[in-house]
CSV table of C-alpha atoms in Angstrom, one decimal:
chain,number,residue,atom,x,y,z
A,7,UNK,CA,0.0,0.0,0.0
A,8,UNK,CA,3.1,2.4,0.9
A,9,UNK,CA,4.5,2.2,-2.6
A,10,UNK,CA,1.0,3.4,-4.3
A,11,UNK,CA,0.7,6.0,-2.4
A,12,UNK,CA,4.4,7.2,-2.4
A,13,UNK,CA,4.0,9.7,-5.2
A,14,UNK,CA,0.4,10.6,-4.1
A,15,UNK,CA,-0.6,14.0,-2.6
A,16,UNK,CA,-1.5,12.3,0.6
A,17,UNK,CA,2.5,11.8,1.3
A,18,UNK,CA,2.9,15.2,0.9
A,19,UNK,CA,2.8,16.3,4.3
A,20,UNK,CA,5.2,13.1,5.6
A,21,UNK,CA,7.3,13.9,3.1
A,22,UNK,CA,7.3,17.7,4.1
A,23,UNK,CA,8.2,17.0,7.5
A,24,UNK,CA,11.2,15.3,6.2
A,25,UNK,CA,12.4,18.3,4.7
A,26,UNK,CA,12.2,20.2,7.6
A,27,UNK,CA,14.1,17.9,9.7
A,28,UNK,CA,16.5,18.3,7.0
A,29,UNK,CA,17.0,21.5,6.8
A,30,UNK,CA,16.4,22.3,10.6
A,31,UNK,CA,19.6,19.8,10.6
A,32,UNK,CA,21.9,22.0,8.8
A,33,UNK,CA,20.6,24.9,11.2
A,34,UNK,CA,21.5,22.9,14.1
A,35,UNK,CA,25.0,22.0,12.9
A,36,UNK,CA,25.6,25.7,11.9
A,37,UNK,CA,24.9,26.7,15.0
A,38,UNK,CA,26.8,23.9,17.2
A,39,UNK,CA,29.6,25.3,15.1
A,40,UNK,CA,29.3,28.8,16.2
A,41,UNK,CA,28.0,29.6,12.3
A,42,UNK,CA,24.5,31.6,12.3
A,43,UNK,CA,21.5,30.7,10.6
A,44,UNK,CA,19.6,33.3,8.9
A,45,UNK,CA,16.9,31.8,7.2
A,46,UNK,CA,15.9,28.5,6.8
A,47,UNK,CA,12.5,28.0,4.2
A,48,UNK,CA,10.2,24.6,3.1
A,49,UNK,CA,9.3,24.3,-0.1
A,50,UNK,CA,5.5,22.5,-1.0
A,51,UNK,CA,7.8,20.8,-4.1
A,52,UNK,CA,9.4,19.0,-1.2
A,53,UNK,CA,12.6,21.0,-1.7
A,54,UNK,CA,14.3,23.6,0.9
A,55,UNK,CA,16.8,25.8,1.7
A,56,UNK,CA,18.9,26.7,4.8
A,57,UNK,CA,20.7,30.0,5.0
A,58,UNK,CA,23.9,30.1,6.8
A,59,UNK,CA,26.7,32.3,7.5
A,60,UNK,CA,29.8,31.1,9.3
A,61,UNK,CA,30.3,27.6,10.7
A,62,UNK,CA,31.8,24.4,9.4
A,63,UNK,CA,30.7,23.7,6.4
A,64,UNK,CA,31.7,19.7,6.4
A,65,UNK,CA,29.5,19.5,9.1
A,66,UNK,CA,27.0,21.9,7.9
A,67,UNK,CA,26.6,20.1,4.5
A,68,UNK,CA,25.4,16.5,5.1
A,69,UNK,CA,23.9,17.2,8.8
A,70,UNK,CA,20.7,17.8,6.6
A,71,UNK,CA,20.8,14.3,4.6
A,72,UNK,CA,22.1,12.5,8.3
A,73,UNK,CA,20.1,14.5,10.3
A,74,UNK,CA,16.9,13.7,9.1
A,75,UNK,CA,17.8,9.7,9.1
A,76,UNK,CA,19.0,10.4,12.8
A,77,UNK,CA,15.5,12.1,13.3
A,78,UNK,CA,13.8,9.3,12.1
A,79,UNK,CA,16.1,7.1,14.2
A,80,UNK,CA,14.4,9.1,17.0
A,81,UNK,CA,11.1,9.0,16.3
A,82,UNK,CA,11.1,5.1,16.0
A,83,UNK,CA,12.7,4.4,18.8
A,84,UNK,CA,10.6,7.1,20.7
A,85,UNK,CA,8.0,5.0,19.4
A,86,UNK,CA,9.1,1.8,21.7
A,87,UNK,CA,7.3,3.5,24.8
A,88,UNK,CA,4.0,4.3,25.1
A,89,UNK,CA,4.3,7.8,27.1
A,90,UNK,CA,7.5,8.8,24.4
A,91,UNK,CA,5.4,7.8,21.2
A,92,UNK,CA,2.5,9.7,22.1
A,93,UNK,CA,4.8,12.9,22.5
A,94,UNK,CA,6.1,12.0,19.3
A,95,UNK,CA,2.7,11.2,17.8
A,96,UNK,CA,1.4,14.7,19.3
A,97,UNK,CA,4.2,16.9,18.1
A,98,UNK,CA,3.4,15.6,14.5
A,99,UNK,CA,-0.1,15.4,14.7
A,100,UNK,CA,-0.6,17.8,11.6
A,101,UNK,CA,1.1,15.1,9.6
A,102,UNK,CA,-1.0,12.6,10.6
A,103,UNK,CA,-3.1,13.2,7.9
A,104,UNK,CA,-3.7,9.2,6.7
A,105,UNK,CA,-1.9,7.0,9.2
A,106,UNK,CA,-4.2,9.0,12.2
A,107,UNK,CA,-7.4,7.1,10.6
A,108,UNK,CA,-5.5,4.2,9.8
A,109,UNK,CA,-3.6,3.2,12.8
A,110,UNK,CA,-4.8,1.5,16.0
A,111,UNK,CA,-2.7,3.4,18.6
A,112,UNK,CA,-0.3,5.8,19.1
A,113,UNK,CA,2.8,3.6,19.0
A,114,UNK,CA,1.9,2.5,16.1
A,115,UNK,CA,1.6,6.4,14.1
A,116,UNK,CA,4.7,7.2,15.7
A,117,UNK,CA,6.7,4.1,14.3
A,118,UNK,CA,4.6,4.9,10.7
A,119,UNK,CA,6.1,8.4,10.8
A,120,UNK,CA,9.8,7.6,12.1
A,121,UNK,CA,9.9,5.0,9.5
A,122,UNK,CA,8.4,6.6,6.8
A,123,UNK,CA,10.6,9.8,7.7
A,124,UNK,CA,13.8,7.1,7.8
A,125,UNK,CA,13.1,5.6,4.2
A,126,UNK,CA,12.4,9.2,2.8
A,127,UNK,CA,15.6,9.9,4.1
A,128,UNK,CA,17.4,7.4,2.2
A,129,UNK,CA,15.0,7.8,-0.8
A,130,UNK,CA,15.7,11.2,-1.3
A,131,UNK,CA,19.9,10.7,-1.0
A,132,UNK,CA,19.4,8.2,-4.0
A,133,UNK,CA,17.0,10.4,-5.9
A,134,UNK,CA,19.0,13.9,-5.2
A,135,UNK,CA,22.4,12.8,-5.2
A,136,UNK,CA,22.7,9.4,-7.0
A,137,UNK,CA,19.8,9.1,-9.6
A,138,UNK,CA,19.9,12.6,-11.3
A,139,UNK,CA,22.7,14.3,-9.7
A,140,UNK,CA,21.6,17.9,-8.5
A,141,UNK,CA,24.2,20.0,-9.2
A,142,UNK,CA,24.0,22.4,-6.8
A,143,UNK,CA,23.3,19.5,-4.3
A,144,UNK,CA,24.9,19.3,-0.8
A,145,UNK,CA,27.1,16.5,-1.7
A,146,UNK,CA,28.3,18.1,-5.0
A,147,UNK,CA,28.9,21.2,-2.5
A,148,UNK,CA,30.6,19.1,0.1
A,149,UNK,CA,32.5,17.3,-2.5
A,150,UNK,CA,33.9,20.5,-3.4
A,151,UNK,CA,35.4,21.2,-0.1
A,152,UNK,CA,36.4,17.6,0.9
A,153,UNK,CA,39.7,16.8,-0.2
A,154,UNK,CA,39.2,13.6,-1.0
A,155,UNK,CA,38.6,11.7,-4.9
A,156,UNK,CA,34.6,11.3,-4.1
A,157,UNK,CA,32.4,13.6,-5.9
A,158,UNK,CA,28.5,14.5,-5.1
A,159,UNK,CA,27.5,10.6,-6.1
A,160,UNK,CA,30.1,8.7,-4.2
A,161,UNK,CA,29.4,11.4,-1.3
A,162,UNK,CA,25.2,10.6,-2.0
A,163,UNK,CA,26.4,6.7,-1.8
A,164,UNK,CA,28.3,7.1,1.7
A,165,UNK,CA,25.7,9.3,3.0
A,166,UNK,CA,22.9,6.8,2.1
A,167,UNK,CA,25.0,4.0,3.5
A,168,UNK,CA,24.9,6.0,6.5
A,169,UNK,CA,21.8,6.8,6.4
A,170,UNK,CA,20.3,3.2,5.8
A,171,UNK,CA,22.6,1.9,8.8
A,172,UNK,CA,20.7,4.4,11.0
A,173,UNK,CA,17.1,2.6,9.9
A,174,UNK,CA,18.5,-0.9,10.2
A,175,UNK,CA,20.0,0.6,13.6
A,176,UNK,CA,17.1,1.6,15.1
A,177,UNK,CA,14.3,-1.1,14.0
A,178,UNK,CA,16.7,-3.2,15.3
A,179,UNK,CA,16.9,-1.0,18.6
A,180,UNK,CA,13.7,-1.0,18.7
A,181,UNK,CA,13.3,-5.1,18.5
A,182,UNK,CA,15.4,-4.7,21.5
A,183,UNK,CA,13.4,-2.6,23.2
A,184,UNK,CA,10.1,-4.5,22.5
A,185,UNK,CA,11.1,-7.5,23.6
């Protein structure tokens, strides 16, 4: 049923979440690296931009692609306990929008959203940086500044890697925590 609906306007607001936690990523590594933030905006054709001045930009560039996998990280393993997914679940009530009719309890539409913000996550590394190749992507950015042979794909392929060891990490985690 997920995959039907992927491309449907009913994602839309699941998958606009994810691009805040994107952005609101780079914002928070700009600022834990004394950079400042000066505007950070959410497009509705799921795209965004964060304003920065100052900081460390190898930090600042993929916290938005690691940040939201580590965000979705979060929100399932948040979802393990009933008093933390209902926090979860409340905080993202607005994005509820399908899974609030569909699901039986509040674990269970904060695991839908942590999960569907983890695979996002990694869909939209493959799609931005691997697929079609922004150019004026984060990794082609970061690939500019890192010394190393990668460019923006081989950077898109570490960062997914990254980013899908974070959603095996915390299903797992949260198998754990079940049990």
């Amino acid at each position: 049923m997920g995959l039907e609906l992927w491309r449907t306007v009913l994602m839309t607001p699941f998958k606009l979440i994810t691009v805040f936690l994107h952005e609101a990523s780079h914002a928070i590594a700009c600022k834990l690296t004394c950079g400042q933030v000066e505007g950070i905006q959410v497009h509705a054709n799921e795209g965004g931009v964060t304003q920065t001045r100052g900081g460390v930009y190898w930090l600042i560039l993929p916290a938005g692609y690691l940040g939201s996998s580590f965000w979705g990280m979060a929100l399932i393993l948040a979802s393990t306990n009933l008093i933390t997914a209902r926090i979860a679940a409340g905080c993202l009530a607005v994005a509820l929008l399908v899974v609030l009719f569909v699901a039986k309890n509040w674990t269970l539409r904060g695991l839908c959203i942590g999960v569907m913000n983890s695979l996002f996550s990694v869909y939209d590394i493959y799609d931005d940086l691997i697929s079609r190749r922004v150019h004026s992507s984060d990794a082609e950015k970061f690939a500019e500044l890192c010394p190393c042979p990668c460019n923006g794909v081989g950077w898109g392929i570490i960062w997914g890697m990254i980013s899908f060891v974070f959603l095996c990490g915390s299903i797992y985690l949260g198998l754990v925590i079940l049990s």
